[in-house]
Tab-separated table of C-alpha atoms and ligand atoms in Angstrom:
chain	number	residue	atom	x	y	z
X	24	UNK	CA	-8.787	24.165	8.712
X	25	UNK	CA	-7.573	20.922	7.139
X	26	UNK	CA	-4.356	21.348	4.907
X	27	UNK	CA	-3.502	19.832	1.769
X	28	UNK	CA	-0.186	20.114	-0.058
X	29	UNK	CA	0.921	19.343	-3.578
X	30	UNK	CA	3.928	18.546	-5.218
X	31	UNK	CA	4.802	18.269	-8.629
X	32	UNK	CA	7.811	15.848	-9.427
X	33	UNK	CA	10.278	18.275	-11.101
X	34	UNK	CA	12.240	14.652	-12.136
X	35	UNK	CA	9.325	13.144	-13.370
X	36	UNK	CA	10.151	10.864	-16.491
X	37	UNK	CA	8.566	12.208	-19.606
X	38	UNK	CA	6.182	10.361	-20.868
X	39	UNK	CA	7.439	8.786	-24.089
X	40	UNK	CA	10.536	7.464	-21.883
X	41	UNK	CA	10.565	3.194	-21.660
X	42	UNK	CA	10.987	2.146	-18.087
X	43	UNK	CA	14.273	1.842	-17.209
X	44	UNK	CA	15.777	-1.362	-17.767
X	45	UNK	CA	18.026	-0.889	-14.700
X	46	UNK	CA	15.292	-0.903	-12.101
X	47	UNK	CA	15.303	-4.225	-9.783
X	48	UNK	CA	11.042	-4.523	-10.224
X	49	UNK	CA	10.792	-6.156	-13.922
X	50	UNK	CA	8.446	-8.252	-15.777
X	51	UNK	CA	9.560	-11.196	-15.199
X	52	UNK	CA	9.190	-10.951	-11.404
X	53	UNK	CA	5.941	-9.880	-11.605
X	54	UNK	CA	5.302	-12.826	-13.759
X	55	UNK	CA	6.548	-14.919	-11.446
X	56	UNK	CA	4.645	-13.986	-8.355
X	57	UNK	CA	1.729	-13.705	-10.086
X	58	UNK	CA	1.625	-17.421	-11.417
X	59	UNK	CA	2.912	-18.658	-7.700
X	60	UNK	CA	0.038	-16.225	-5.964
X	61	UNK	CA	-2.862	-17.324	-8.476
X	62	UNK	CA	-2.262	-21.242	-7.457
X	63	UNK	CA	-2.502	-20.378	-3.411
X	64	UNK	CA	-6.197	-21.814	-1.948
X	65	UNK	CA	-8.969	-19.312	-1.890
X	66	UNK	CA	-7.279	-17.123	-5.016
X	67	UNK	CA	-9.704	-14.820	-6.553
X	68	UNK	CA	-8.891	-11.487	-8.365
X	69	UNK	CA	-10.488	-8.557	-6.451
X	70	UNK	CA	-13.686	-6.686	-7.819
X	71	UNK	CA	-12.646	-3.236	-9.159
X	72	UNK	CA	-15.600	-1.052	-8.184
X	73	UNK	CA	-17.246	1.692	-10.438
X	74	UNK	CA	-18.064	4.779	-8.530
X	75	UNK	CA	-20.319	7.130	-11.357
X	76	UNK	CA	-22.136	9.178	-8.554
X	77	UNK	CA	-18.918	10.190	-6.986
X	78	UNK	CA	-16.855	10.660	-10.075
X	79	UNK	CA	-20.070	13.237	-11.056
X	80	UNK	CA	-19.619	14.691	-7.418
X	81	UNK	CA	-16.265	15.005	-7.575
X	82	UNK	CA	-15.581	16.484	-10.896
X	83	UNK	CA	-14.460	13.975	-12.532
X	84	UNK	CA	-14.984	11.524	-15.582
X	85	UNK	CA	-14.720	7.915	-14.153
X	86	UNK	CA	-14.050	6.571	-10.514
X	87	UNK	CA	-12.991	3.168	-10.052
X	88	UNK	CA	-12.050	1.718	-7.072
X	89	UNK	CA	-10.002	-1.512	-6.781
X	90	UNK	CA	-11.366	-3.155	-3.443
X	91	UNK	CA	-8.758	-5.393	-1.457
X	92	UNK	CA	-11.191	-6.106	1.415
X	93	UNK	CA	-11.789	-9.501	0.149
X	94	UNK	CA	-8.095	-10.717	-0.299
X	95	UNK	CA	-7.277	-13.952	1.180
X	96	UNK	CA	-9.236	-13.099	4.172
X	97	UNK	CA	-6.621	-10.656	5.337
X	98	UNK	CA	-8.897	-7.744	4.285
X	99	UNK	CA	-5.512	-6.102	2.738
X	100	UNK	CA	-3.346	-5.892	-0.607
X	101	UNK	CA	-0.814	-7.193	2.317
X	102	UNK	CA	-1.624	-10.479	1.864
X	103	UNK	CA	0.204	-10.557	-1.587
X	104	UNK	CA	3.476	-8.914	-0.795
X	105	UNK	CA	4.942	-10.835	2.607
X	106	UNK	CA	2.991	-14.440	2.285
X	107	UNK	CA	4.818	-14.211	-1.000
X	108	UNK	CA	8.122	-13.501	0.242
X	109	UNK	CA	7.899	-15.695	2.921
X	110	UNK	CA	7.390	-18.366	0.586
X	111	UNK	CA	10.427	-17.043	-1.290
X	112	UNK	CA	12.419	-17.312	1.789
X	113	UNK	CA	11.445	-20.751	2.623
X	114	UNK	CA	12.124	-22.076	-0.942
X	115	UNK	CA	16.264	-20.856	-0.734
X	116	UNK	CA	16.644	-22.566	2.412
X	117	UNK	CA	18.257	-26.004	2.844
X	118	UNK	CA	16.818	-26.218	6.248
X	119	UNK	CA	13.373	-27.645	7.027
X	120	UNK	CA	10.564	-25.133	7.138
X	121	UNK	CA	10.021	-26.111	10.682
X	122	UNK	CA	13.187	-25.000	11.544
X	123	UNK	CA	13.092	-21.049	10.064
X	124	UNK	CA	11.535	-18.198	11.969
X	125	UNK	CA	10.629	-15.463	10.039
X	126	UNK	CA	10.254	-11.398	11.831
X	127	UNK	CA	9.463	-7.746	10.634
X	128	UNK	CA	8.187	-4.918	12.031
X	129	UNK	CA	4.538	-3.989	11.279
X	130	UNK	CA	1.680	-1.726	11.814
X	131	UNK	CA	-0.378	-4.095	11.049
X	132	UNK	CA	-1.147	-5.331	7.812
X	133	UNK	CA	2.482	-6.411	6.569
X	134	UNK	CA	2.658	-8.250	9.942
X	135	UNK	CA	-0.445	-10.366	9.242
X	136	UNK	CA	0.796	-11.268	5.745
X	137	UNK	CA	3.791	-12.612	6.937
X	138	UNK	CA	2.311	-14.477	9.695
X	139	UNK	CA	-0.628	-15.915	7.911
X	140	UNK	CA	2.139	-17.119	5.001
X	141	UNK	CA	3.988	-18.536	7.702
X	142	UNK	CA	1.232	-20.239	8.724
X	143	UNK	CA	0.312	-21.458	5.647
X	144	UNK	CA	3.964	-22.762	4.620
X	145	UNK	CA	4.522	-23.871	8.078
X	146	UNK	CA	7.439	-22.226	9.469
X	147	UNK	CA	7.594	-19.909	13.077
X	148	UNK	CA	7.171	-16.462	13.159
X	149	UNK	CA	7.719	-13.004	14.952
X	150	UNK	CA	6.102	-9.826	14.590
X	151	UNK	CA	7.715	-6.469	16.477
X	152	UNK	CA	4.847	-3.992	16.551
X	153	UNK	CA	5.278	0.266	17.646
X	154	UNK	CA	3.438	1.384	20.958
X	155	UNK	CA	0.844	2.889	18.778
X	156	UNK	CA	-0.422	-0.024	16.828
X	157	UNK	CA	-3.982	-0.856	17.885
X	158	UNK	CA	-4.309	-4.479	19.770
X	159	UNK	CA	-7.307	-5.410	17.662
X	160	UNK	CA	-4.325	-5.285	14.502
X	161	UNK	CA	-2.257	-7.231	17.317
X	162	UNK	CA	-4.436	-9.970	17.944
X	163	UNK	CA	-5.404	-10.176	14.406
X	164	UNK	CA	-1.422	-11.039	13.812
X	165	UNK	CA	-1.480	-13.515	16.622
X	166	UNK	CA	-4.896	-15.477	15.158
X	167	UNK	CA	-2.267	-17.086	12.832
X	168	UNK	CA	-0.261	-18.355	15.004
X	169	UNK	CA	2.945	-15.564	15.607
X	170	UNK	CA	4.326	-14.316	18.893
X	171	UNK	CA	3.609	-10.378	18.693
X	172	UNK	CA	6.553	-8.347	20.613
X	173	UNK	CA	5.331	-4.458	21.452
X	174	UNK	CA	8.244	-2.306	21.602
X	175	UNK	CA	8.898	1.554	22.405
X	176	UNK	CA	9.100	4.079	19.920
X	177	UNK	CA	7.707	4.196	16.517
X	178	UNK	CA	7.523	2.126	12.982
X	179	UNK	CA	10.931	2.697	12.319
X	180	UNK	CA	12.249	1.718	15.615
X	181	UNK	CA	10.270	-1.347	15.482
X	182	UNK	CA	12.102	-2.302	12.069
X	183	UNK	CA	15.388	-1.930	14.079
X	184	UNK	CA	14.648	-4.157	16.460
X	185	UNK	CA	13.266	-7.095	14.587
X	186	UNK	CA	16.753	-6.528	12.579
X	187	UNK	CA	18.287	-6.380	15.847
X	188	UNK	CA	16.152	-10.282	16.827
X	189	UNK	CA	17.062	-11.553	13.719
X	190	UNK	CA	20.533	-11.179	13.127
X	191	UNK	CA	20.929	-12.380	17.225
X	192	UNK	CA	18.847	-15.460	16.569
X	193	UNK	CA	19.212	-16.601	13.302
X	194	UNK	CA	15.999	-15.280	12.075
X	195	UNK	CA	14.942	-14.146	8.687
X	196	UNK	CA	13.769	-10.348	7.776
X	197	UNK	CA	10.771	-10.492	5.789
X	198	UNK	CA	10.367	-6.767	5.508
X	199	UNK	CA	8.604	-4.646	2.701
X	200	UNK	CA	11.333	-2.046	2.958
X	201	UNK	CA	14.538	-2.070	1.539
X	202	UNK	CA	17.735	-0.588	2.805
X	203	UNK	CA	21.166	-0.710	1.746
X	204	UNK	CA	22.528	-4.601	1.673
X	205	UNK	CA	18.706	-5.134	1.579
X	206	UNK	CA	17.464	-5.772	-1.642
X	207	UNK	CA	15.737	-9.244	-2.587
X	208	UNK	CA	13.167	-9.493	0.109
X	209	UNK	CA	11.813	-6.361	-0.195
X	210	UNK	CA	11.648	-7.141	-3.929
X	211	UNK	CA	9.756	-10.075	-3.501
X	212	UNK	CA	6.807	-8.214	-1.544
X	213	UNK	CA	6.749	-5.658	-4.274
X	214	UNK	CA	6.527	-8.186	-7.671
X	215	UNK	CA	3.774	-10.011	-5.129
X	216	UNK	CA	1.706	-6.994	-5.209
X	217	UNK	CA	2.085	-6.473	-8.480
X	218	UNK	CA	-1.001	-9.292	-8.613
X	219	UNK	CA	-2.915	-6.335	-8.302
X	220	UNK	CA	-1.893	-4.355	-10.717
X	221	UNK	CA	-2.087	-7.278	-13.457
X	222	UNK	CA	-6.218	-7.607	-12.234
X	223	UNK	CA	-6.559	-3.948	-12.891
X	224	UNK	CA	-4.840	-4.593	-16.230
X	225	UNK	CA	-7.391	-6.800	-17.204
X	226	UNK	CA	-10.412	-5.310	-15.303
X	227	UNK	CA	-10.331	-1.496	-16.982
X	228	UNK	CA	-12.236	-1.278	-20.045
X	229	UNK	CA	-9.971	-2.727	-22.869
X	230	UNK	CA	-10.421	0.389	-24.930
X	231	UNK	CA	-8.846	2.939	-22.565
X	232	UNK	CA	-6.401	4.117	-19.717
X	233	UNK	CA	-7.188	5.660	-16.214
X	234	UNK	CA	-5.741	9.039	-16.782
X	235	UNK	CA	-4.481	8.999	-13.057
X	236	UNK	CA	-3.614	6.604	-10.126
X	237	UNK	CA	-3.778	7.513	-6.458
X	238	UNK	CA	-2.126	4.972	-4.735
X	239	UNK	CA	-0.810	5.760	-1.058
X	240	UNK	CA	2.389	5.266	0.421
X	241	UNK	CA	4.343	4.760	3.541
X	242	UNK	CA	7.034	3.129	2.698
X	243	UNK	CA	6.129	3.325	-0.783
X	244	UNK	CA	6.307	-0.661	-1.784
X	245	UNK	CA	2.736	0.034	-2.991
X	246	UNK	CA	3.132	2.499	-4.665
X	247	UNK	CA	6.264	1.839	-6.811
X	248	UNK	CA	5.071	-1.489	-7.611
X	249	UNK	CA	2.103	-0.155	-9.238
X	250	UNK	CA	3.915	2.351	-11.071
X	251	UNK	CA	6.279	-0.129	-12.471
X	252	UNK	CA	3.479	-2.181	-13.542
X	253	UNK	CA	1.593	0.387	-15.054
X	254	UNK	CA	4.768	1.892	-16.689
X	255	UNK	CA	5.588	-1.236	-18.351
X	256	UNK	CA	2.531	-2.538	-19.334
X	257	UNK	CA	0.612	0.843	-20.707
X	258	UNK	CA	3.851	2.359	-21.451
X	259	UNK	CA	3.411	6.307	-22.932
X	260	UNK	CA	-0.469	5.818	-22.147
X	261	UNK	CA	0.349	5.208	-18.411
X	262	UNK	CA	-1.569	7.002	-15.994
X	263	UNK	CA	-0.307	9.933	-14.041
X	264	UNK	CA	0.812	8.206	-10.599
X	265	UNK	CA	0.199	10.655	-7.805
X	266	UNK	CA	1.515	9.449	-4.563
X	267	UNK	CA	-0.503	10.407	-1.629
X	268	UNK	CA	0.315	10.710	2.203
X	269	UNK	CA	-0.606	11.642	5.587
X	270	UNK	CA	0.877	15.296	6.582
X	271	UNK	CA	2.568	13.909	9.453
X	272	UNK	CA	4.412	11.362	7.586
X	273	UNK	CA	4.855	12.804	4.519
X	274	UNK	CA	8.647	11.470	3.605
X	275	UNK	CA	7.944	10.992	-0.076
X	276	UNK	CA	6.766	14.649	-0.164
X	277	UNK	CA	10.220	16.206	1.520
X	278	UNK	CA	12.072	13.351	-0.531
X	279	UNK	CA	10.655	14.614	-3.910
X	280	UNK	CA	11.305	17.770	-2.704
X	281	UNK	CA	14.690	17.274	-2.264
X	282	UNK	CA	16.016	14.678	-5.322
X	283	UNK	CA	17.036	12.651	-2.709
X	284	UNK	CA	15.351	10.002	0.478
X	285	UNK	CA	14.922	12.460	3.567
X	286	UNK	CA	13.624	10.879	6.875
X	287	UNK	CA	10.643	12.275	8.691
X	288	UNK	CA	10.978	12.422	12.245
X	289	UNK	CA	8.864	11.895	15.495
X	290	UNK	CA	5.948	10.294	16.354
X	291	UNK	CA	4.433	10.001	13.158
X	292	UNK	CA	1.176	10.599	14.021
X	293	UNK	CA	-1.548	9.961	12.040
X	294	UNK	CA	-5.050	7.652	11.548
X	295	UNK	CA	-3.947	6.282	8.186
X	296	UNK	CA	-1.455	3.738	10.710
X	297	UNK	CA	-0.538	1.682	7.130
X	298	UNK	CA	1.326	5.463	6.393
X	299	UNK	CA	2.691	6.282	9.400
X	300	UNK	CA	6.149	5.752	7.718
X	301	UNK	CA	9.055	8.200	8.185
X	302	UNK	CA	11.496	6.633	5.580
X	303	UNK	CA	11.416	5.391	2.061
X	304	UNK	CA	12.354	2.395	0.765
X	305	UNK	CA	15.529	2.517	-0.962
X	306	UNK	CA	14.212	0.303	-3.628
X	307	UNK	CA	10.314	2.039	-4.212
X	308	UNK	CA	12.774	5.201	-4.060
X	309	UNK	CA	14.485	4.264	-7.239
X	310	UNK	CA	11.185	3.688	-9.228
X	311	UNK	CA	9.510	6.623	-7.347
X	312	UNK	CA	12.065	8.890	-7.993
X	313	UNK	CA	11.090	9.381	-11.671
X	314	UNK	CA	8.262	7.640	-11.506
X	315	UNK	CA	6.014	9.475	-9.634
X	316	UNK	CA	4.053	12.280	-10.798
X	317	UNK	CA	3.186	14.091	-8.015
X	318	UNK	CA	2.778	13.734	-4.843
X	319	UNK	CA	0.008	14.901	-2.259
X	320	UNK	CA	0.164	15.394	1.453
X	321	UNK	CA	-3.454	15.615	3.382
X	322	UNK	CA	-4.938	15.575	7.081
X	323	UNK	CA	-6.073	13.540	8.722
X	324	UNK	CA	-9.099	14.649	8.533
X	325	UNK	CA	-9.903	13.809	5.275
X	326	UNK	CA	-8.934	10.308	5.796
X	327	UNK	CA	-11.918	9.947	8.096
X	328	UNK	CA	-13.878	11.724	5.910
X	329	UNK	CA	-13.322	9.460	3.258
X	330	UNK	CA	-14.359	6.637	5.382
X	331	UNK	CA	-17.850	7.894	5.901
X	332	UNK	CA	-18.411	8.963	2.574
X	333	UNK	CA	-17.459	5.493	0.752
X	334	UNK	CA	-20.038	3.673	3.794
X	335	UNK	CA	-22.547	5.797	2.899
X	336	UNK	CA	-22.400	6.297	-1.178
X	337	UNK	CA	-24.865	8.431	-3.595
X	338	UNK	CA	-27.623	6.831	-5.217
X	339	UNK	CA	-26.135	3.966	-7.694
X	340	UNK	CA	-22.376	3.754	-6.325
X	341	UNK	CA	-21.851	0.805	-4.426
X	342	UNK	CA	-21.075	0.783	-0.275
X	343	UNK	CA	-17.277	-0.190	0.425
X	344	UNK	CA	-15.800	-0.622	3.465
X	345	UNK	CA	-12.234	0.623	3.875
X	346	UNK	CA	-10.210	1.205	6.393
X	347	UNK	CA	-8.078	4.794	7.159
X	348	UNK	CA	-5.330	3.856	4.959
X	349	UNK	CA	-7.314	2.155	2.392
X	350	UNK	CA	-9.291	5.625	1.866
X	351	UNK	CA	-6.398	7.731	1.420
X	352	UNK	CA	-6.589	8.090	-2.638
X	353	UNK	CA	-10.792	9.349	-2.256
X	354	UNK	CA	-8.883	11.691	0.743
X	355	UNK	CA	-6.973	13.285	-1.261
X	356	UNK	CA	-9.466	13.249	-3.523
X	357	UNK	CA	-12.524	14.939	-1.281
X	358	UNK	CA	-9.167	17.291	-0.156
X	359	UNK	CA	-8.616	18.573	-3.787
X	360	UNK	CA	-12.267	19.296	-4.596
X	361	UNK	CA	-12.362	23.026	-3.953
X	362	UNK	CA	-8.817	23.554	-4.801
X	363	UNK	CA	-8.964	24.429	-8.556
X	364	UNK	CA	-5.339	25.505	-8.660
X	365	UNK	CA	-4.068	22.374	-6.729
X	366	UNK	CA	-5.940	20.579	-9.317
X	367	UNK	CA	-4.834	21.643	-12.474
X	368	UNK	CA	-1.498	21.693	-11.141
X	369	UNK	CA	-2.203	17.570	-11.201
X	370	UNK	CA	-4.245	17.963	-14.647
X	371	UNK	CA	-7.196	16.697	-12.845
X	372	UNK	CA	-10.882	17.838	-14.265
X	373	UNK	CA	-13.957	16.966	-16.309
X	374	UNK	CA	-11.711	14.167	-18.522
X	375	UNK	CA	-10.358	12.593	-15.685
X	376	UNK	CA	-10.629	9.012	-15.276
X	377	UNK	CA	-8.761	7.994	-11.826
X	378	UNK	CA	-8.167	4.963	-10.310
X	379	UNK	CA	-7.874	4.467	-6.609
X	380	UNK	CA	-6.423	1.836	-4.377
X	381	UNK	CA	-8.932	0.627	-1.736
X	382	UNK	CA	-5.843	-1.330	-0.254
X	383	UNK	CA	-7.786	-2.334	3.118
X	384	UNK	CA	-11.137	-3.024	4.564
X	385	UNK	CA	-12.246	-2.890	8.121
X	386	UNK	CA	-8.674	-4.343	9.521
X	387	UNK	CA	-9.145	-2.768	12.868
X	388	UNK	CA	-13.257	-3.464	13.081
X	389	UNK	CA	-13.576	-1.192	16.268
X	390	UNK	CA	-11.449	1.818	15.022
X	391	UNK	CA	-13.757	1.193	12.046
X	392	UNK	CA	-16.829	1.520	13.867
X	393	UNK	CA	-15.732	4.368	15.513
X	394	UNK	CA	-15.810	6.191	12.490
X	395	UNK	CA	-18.684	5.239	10.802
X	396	UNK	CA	-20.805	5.048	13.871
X	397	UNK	CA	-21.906	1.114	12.472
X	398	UNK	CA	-20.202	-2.098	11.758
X	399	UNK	CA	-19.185	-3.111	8.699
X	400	UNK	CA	-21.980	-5.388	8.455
X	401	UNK	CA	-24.213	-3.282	9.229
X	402	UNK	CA	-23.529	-1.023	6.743
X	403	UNK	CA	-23.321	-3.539	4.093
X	404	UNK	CA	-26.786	-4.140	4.982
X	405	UNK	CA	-28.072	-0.930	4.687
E	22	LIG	C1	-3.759	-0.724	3.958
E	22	LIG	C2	-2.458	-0.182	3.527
E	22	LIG	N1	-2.403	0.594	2.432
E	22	LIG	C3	-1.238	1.117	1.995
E	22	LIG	C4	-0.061	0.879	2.655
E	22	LIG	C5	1.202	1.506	2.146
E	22	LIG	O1	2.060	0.563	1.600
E	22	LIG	P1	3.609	0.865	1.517
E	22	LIG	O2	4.155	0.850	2.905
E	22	LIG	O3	4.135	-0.205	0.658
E	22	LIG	O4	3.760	2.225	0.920
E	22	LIG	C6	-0.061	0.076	3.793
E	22	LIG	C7	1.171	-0.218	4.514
E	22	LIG	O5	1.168	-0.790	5.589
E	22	LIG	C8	-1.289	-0.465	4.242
E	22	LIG	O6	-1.366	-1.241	5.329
């Protein structure tokens, strides 16, 4: 049987307390990125998607769904977070563009940010991808223009060795984790992807709140960006953020757990490859930490199954295409729906108004297929 496991922060913030001035993510940053993202060529805010026959199904009030399949033509959020650092990057450098290579380690979707932002701003770049990273997401990365490097191991020992590259060659690190000594990159991804957040701001109806988010994580750059948004902007009305992950990579769960980052080990195995992440970053940690609400570790299983059920919707809902990862909220979701304990442990019923992130389309259109048993075109034609 599929498993699902969830955790209630015990250091959640309460809800009448301001976000915490201390925290590196602020409004100004996310001010910033979002007036430098919304000039780029081919800029348009992403539809958020209503989903009334599911939300019925499901139990709930309202289901919206905020659909990144169009962005930039990277079919990802990704898009927002490294093409906006690398930009960052380029503009504190006294050398010509031409000159700077840019790396990080992907397993996938970061990857192509970065190297379609290199592309775009006209510096080199290279991308270190894990053995299990599928060569459609590989050649997707090389279509703009970067040298892919496959290397043993998994997505942690792929961010070694592009640290490894870079600091050997001169490179820069344009990575959407943070580590100690690491700070202002990883920052940059994170106010970039708060573009999202500020659509959703002004896409939900003007005269309420979603009563929860479920946003997943791997390295939980998403995640914490979204809750700092939200936080800041909706304040004590802010939705409950429940962080979701794959079993197998759960290291937000067992960090949580603990009051403290714990690694997660191994091979990391899972078909959500966006969370197949077995360490947090120290800077998502810090808003996380108290941030978070909850957090809720599912099979695999349910990822698929989420897949299938958002290409082939009730009467009235409209067909989306996402990806493993970019189904993981409606997982955990479909996962919860005969758990009535597990539920009101997360206050979720009848009243419930949630928002999900549909952070990726088709990126891999064969794994895709496999799933669904049709193309994403096809099934937007149906
Ligand atoms: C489609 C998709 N969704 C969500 C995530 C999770 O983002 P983060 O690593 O910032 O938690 C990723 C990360 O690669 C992703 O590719």
């Amino acid at each position: 049987m599929s498993a699902v496991r969830v955790l209630v922060n015990p250091r959640a913030a309460a809800r009448a307390q301001p976000y915490p001035v201390a925290l590196a993510l602020d409004a100004e940053g996310f001010a910033v990125a979002a007036r430098e993202i919304s000039a780029w060529p081919g800029y348009a805010p992403t539809p958020l998607l209503e989903l009334p026959a599911l939300a019925t199904a499901l139990g709930l009030a309202e289901l919206r769904y905020k659909d990144e399949r169009g962005r930039f033509g990277l079919k990802s959020f990704k898009a927002l977070g490294g093409a906006y650092a690398v930009r960052r990057v380029l503009s504190r450098q006294p050398r010509p563009v031409q000159d700077v290579t840019v790396t990080c380690a992907t397993d996938g979707n970061h990857g192509r940010s970065v190297a379609w932002g290199a592309q775009l701003f006209g510096c080199r770049c290279v991308i270190f991808i894990h053995e299990t990273v599928s060569e459609g997401r590989a050649a997707a990365i090389r279509r703009y223009g970067a040298e892919v490097r496959r290397v043993k191991g998994n997505y942690d020992d792929a961010v070694r060795h592009a640290a490894d590259a870079a600091a050997k060659n001169g490179w820069h690190v344009v990575s959407d984790t943070s580590y100690e000594g690491y700070r202002d990159v990883p920052r940059d991804v994170m106010h970039g992807y708060g573009v999202m957040a500020g659509e959703i701001l002004a896409q939900w109806p003007a005269d309420r709140v979603p009563t929860h988010v479920f946003v997943q994580a791997g390295v939980g750059a998403l995640a914490a960006a979204l809750c700092a948004s939200f936080w800041l902007h909706w304040r004590e009305r802010r939705p409950r953020c429940v962080v979701v992950e794959p079993s197998r990579a759960d290291c937000f769960y067992r960090s949580i757990e603990a009051g403290r980052p714990v690694a997660v080990h191994g091979d990391l195995d899972t078909v959500m490859a966006g969370l197949a992440c077995g360490e947090v970053s120290a800077l998502a940690w810090e808003v996380l930490a108290t941030g978070a609400d909850a957090v809720v570790a599912i099979d695999d299983a349910y990822a698929l199954e989420a897949v299938r059920v958002l290409a082939a919707p009730r009467a009235g809902d409209p067909v989306v295409v996402a990806g493993e990862t970019g189904g993981a909220g409606l997982a955990a979701l479909l996962a919860l729906q005969a758990r009535p304990e597990l539920r009101a442990q997360l206050a979720l019923g009848g009243d419930s108004a949630v928002l999900l992130l549909g952070s990726e389309g088709d990126t891999d259109p064969e794994i895709y297929r496999r799933i669904v048993g049709r193309s994403a075109d096809e099934v937007l034609a149906a």
